CSV table of C-alpha atoms in Angstrom, one decimal:
chain,number,residue,atom,x,y,z
A,1,UNK,CA,57.9,113.8,106.8
A,2,UNK,CA,60.0,110.6,106.7
A,3,UNK,CA,63.5,110.7,107.9
A,4,UNK,CA,66.2,111.2,105.3
A,5,UNK,CA,68.2,108.1,104.4
A,6,UNK,CA,71.8,107.8,105.6
A,7,UNK,CA,73.1,108.7,102.2
A,8,UNK,CA,70.9,111.9,102.0
A,9,UNK,CA,71.6,113.1,105.6
A,10,UNK,CA,73.7,116.2,106.1
A,11,UNK,CA,77.5,115.6,105.8
A,12,UNK,CA,78.1,116.2,109.5
A,13,UNK,CA,75.5,113.5,110.4
A,14,UNK,CA,77.2,111.0,108.0
A,15,UNK,CA,80.7,111.4,109.3
A,16,UNK,CA,80.2,109.3,112.5
A,17,UNK,CA,78.5,106.3,110.9
A,18,UNK,CA,81.1,106.3,108.1
A,19,UNK,CA,83.9,106.5,110.6
A,20,UNK,CA,82.5,103.6,112.7
A,21,UNK,CA,82.2,101.5,109.6
A,22,UNK,CA,85.7,102.3,108.4
A,23,UNK,CA,87.2,101.6,111.8
A,24,UNK,CA,85.4,98.2,111.8
A,25,UNK,CA,86.8,97.3,108.4
A,26,UNK,CA,90.2,98.5,109.4
A,27,UNK,CA,90.0,96.3,112.5
A,28,UNK,CA,89.1,93.3,110.5
A,29,UNK,CA,92.0,93.9,108.1
A,30,UNK,CA,94.3,94.3,111.1
A,31,UNK,CA,93.1,91.0,112.5
A,32,UNK,CA,93.7,89.3,109.2
A,33,UNK,CA,97.1,90.9,108.9
A,34,UNK,CA,98.0,89.8,112.4
A,35,UNK,CA,97.1,86.2,111.4
A,36,UNK,CA,99.8,86.5,108.7
A,37,UNK,CA,102.3,88.4,111.0
A,38,UNK,CA,105.0,85.8,110.5
A,39,UNK,CA,104.8,86.0,106.7
A,40,UNK,CA,107.4,88.1,105.0
A,41,UNK,CA,108.2,87.3,101.3
A,42,UNK,CA,111.9,86.5,100.5
A,43,UNK,CA,111.6,88.7,97.5
A,44,UNK,CA,110.8,91.7,99.7
A,45,UNK,CA,114.3,91.7,101.0
A,46,UNK,CA,115.7,92.2,97.5
A,47,UNK,CA,113.8,95.4,97.3
A,48,UNK,CA,114.8,96.4,100.8
A,49,UNK,CA,118.5,95.8,99.9
A,50,UNK,CA,118.2,98.4,97.1
A,51,UNK,CA,116.4,100.8,99.5
A,52,UNK,CA,119.1,100.3,102.2
A,53,UNK,CA,122.0,100.9,99.8
A,54,UNK,CA,120.3,104.0,98.4
A,55,UNK,CA,120.1,105.3,102.0
A,56,UNK,CA,123.7,104.6,102.5
A,57,UNK,CA,124.6,106.7,99.4
A,58,UNK,CA,125.5,103.7,97.3
A,59,UNK,CA,122.8,104.2,94.7
A,60,UNK,CA,120.2,101.8,93.4
A,61,UNK,CA,122.7,98.9,93.4
A,62,UNK,CA,122.9,95.4,94.7
A,63,UNK,CA,126.7,95.4,95.2
A,64,UNK,CA,129.6,97.8,94.8
A,65,UNK,CA,130.5,96.2,91.5
A,66,UNK,CA,128.5,96.2,88.3
A,67,UNK,CA,125.1,97.9,88.5
A,68,UNK,CA,122.3,95.5,88.1
A,69,UNK,CA,118.6,96.3,88.2
A,70,UNK,CA,117.4,93.4,90.3
A,71,UNK,CA,114.0,94.9,91.3
A,72,UNK,CA,110.8,95.3,89.4
A,73,UNK,CA,109.1,97.9,91.7
A,74,UNK,CA,111.0,101.2,91.5
A,75,UNK,CA,108.4,103.3,93.3
A,76,UNK,CA,108.2,100.7,96.1
A,77,UNK,CA,111.9,100.7,96.5
A,78,UNK,CA,111.9,104.5,96.6
A,79,UNK,CA,109.0,104.6,99.0
A,80,UNK,CA,110.7,102.3,101.5
A,81,UNK,CA,113.8,104.3,101.2
A,82,UNK,CA,111.8,107.5,101.9
A,83,UNK,CA,110.4,106.0,105.1
A,84,UNK,CA,113.9,104.9,106.1
A,85,UNK,CA,115.2,108.5,105.6
A,86,UNK,CA,112.5,109.6,108.1
A,87,UNK,CA,113.9,107.3,110.7
A,88,UNK,CA,111.6,104.3,110.2
A,89,UNK,CA,113.1,100.9,110.5
A,90,UNK,CA,113.4,99.7,106.9
A,91,UNK,CA,112.1,96.2,107.6
A,92,UNK,CA,108.5,97.2,108.7
A,93,UNK,CA,108.5,100.1,106.1
A,94,UNK,CA,106.8,98.0,103.4
A,95,UNK,CA,104.1,97.0,105.8
A,96,UNK,CA,103.5,100.6,106.7
A,97,UNK,CA,103.2,101.6,103.1
A,98,UNK,CA,100.8,98.8,102.3
A,99,UNK,CA,98.6,99.6,105.3
A,100,UNK,CA,98.5,103.2,104.4
A,101,UNK,CA,97.6,102.4,100.8
A,102,UNK,CA,94.7,100.1,101.9
A,103,UNK,CA,93.4,102.7,104.4
A,104,UNK,CA,93.5,105.4,101.6
A,105,UNK,CA,91.4,103.0,99.5
A,106,UNK,CA,88.8,102.5,102.2
A,107,UNK,CA,88.5,106.3,102.6
A,108,UNK,CA,88.2,106.8,98.9
A,109,UNK,CA,85.5,104.2,98.5
A,110,UNK,CA,83.5,105.7,101.4
A,111,UNK,CA,83.4,109.1,99.8
A,112,UNK,CA,80.3,109.7,97.6
A,113,UNK,CA,79.8,112.4,95.2
A,114,UNK,CA,78.6,114.8,97.9
A,115,UNK,CA,80.7,113.7,100.9
A,116,UNK,CA,80.9,110.6,103.2
A,117,UNK,CA,78.5,107.9,102.2
A,118,UNK,CA,77.7,105.1,104.8
A,119,UNK,CA,76.3,102.8,102.1
A,120,UNK,CA,79.6,103.0,100.1
A,121,UNK,CA,81.6,102.6,103.3
A,122,UNK,CA,79.7,99.5,104.2
A,123,UNK,CA,79.5,97.7,100.8
A,124,UNK,CA,82.8,98.7,99.4
A,125,UNK,CA,84.7,98.3,102.7
A,126,UNK,CA,83.1,94.8,103.0
A,127,UNK,CA,84.7,93.7,99.7
A,128,UNK,CA,88.1,95.1,100.7
A,129,UNK,CA,88.0,93.5,104.1
A,130,UNK,CA,86.7,90.2,102.7
A,131,UNK,CA,89.6,89.9,100.2
A,132,UNK,CA,92.0,87.6,102.1
A,133,UNK,CA,95.0,88.5,100.0
A,134,UNK,CA,94.8,92.1,101.1
A,135,UNK,CA,95.5,91.4,104.8
A,136,UNK,CA,98.2,88.8,103.9
A,137,UNK,CA,100.1,91.1,101.6
A,138,UNK,CA,100.0,94.0,104.0
A,139,UNK,CA,102.4,91.8,105.9
A,140,UNK,CA,104.2,90.2,103.0
A,141,UNK,CA,106.5,93.1,102.3
A,142,UNK,CA,105.7,93.5,98.6
A,143,UNK,CA,103.5,95.9,96.7
A,144,UNK,CA,100.5,93.7,95.8
A,145,UNK,CA,98.1,95.4,98.3
A,146,UNK,CA,99.1,98.9,97.1
A,147,UNK,CA,98.8,97.8,93.4
A,148,UNK,CA,95.2,96.7,94.2
A,149,UNK,CA,94.6,99.9,96.0
A,150,UNK,CA,95.9,102.2,93.3
A,151,UNK,CA,93.9,100.3,90.6
A,152,UNK,CA,90.7,100.6,92.6
A,153,UNK,CA,91.5,104.3,93.4
A,154,UNK,CA,91.8,104.9,89.7
A,155,UNK,CA,88.4,103.4,89.0
A,156,UNK,CA,86.8,105.3,91.9
A,157,UNK,CA,88.3,108.5,90.6
A,158,UNK,CA,87.1,107.8,87.1
A,159,UNK,CA,83.6,107.0,88.3
A,160,UNK,CA,83.2,110.3,90.0
A,161,UNK,CA,83.6,112.1,86.7
A,162,UNK,CA,84.8,115.3,88.4
A,163,UNK,CA,88.3,114.1,89.2
A,164,UNK,CA,90.9,116.4,87.6
A,165,UNK,CA,92.7,114.7,84.7
A,166,UNK,CA,96.1,115.5,86.3
A,167,UNK,CA,95.1,113.4,89.3
A,168,UNK,CA,94.0,110.5,87.1
A,169,UNK,CA,97.4,110.9,85.3
A,170,UNK,CA,99.2,110.8,88.6
A,171,UNK,CA,97.5,107.6,89.6
A,172,UNK,CA,98.3,106.1,86.2
A,173,UNK,CA,102.0,107.0,86.5
A,174,UNK,CA,102.2,105.7,90.0
A,175,UNK,CA,100.7,102.4,89.0
A,176,UNK,CA,103.1,101.9,86.1
A,177,UNK,CA,106.1,102.7,88.4
A,178,UNK,CA,104.9,100.6,91.3
A,179,UNK,CA,105.3,97.4,89.4
A,180,UNK,CA,107.0,96.8,86.1
A,181,UNK,CA,103.8,95.1,84.8
A,182,UNK,CA,101.6,97.9,86.1
A,183,UNK,CA,101.0,99.2,82.6
A,184,UNK,CA,99.1,96.0,81.9
A,185,UNK,CA,96.7,96.6,84.7
A,186,UNK,CA,96.4,100.3,83.7
A,187,UNK,CA,95.5,99.3,80.1
A,188,UNK,CA,92.8,96.9,81.3
A,189,UNK,CA,91.3,99.5,83.7
A,190,UNK,CA,91.4,102.2,81.1
A,191,UNK,CA,89.8,100.1,78.4
A,192,UNK,CA,87.0,99.3,80.8
A,193,UNK,CA,86.5,102.9,81.8
A,194,UNK,CA,86.4,104.0,78.1
A,195,UNK,CA,84.0,101.2,77.2
A,196,UNK,CA,81.7,102.4,80.1
A,197,UNK,CA,81.8,105.9,78.7
A,198,UNK,CA,83.4,107.3,81.9
A,199,UNK,CA,86.7,108.5,80.5
A,200,UNK,CA,86.6,111.4,78.1
A,201,UNK,CA,89.2,112.2,75.4
A,202,UNK,CA,91.0,114.8,77.4
A,203,UNK,CA,91.3,112.7,80.5
A,204,UNK,CA,92.3,109.7,78.4
A,205,UNK,CA,95.0,111.8,76.7
A,206,UNK,CA,96.4,112.9,80.1
A,207,UNK,CA,96.3,109.4,81.5
A,208,UNK,CA,98.1,108.1,78.4
A,209,UNK,CA,100.7,110.9,78.4
A,210,UNK,CA,101.5,110.5,82.2
A,211,UNK,CA,101.8,106.7,81.9
A,212,UNK,CA,104.0,107.0,78.8
A,213,UNK,CA,106.1,109.6,80.5
A,214,UNK,CA,106.6,107.4,83.6
A,215,UNK,CA,107.5,104.3,81.5
A,216,UNK,CA,109.7,106.2,79.1
A,217,UNK,CA,111.4,108.1,81.9
A,218,UNK,CA,112.2,104.8,83.7
A,219,UNK,CA,113.5,103.3,80.5
A,220,UNK,CA,115.8,106.3,79.9
A,221,UNK,CA,117.0,105.9,83.5
A,222,UNK,CA,117.6,102.2,83.0
A,223,UNK,CA,119.7,102.8,79.9
A,224,UNK,CA,121.8,105.6,81.5
A,225,UNK,CA,122.2,104.1,84.9
A,226,UNK,CA,122.3,100.3,84.3
A,227,UNK,CA,123.3,100.3,80.6
A,228,UNK,CA,120.6,97.8,79.7
A,229,UNK,CA,117.3,97.8,77.9
A,230,UNK,CA,115.5,95.5,80.3
A,231,UNK,CA,115.8,94.8,84.1
A,232,UNK,CA,117.7,91.7,85.2
A,233,UNK,CA,114.5,90.3,86.6
A,234,UNK,CA,113.1,90.1,83.0
A,235,UNK,CA,116.1,88.1,81.9
A,236,UNK,CA,115.7,85.7,84.8
A,237,UNK,CA,111.9,85.3,84.9
A,238,UNK,CA,110.3,86.2,81.6
A,239,UNK,CA,109.9,83.2,79.3
A,240,UNK,CA,107.0,81.8,77.3
A,241,UNK,CA,106.8,78.0,77.7
A,242,UNK,CA,103.9,75.6,78.2
A,243,UNK,CA,105.2,74.9,81.7
A,244,UNK,CA,105.1,78.6,82.6
A,245,UNK,CA,101.6,78.9,81.1
A,246,UNK,CA,100.2,76.0,83.1
A,247,UNK,CA,101.9,77.3,86.3
A,248,UNK,CA,100.4,80.8,85.8
A,249,UNK,CA,96.9,79.2,85.2
A,250,UNK,CA,97.3,77.3,88.5
A,251,UNK,CA,98.0,80.6,90.3
A,252,UNK,CA,95.0,82.3,88.7
A,253,UNK,CA,92.8,79.3,89.7
A,254,UNK,CA,94.1,79.4,93.2
A,255,UNK,CA,93.4,83.1,93.5
A,256,UNK,CA,89.8,82.7,92.2
A,257,UNK,CA,89.3,79.8,94.6
A,258,UNK,CA,90.6,81.8,97.6
A,259,UNK,CA,88.1,84.6,96.8
A,260,UNK,CA,85.2,82.4,95.5
A,261,UNK,CA,82.5,84.2,97.4
A,262,UNK,CA,83.6,87.6,96.1
A,263,UNK,CA,83.9,86.2,92.6
A,264,UNK,CA,80.3,84.8,92.9
A,265,UNK,CA,79.0,88.2,94.1
A,266,UNK,CA,80.7,90.0,91.3
A,267,UNK,CA,79.2,87.7,88.7
A,268,UNK,CA,75.7,88.1,90.1
A,269,UNK,CA,76.2,91.9,90.3
A,270,UNK,CA,77.2,92.1,86.7
A,271,UNK,CA,74.2,90.0,85.7
A,272,UNK,CA,71.9,92.3,87.7
A,273,UNK,CA,73.4,95.5,86.4
A,274,UNK,CA,73.9,94.4,82.8
A,275,UNK,CA,71.5,97.1,81.6
A,276,UNK,CA,73.2,99.8,83.7
A,277,UNK,CA,76.5,101.6,83.8
A,278,UNK,CA,78.3,99.4,86.3
A,279,UNK,CA,80.6,102.3,87.3
A,280,UNK,CA,77.5,104.1,88.5
A,281,UNK,CA,76.4,101.3,90.9
A,282,UNK,CA,76.8,102.0,94.6
A,283,UNK,CA,79.3,99.2,95.2
């Protein structure tokens, strides 16, 4: 009889090849991150100041005077503070969180419906490792890499179909709290999952309830703690002008250009799988 394929092999025989593939992708990401070692976003230090003052018992504040919500990533600020409370130097704390999030994503992608899957580890890990922005933002000190990881984890969990609704809801809540615009990404992901027939009514209800609870809870906290309806970042950065629109379009174009190969592969994949449920595809 012919040998079983890697995907059909017993779980214990699949662990080693999956581990080798994941270590390889992790090494490539580490090399890319090392290339960007000197990069640390100025905005990251704003979040770290709030984390540091929280650790000092001064609350989520910028100064000792009027309370101002100068961050847009509550969960990130709290995560950095949590690592600081464990004795980790607060400056590398964001990099540790980002690396952990990306590694969790690699492991989640590599897991098939019945255990470790070398095919998923190879193809999915390739896409993660080939996304240049991931390695850069592991070093950058902000939450972009983890936002990407959480969004992809949400899709991976939805695709499996057996993921408990409460876990989907937890991912949804985390995504909305990780960045103030996280709900936009969640809506896009949820609409896609519903359109593909992968998210049932019960799971959709739990996801919506958890996301609403997270957003509503933060809004109540904002009103009580800061006495304002919107964060200070919204007053400074949010405006709808032609100049802002063109600038945003330039950023989107730059992002697409930086990942042109991946965009091309995605377009071809969609064309080839147009008659199939894309969320069922191995990649």
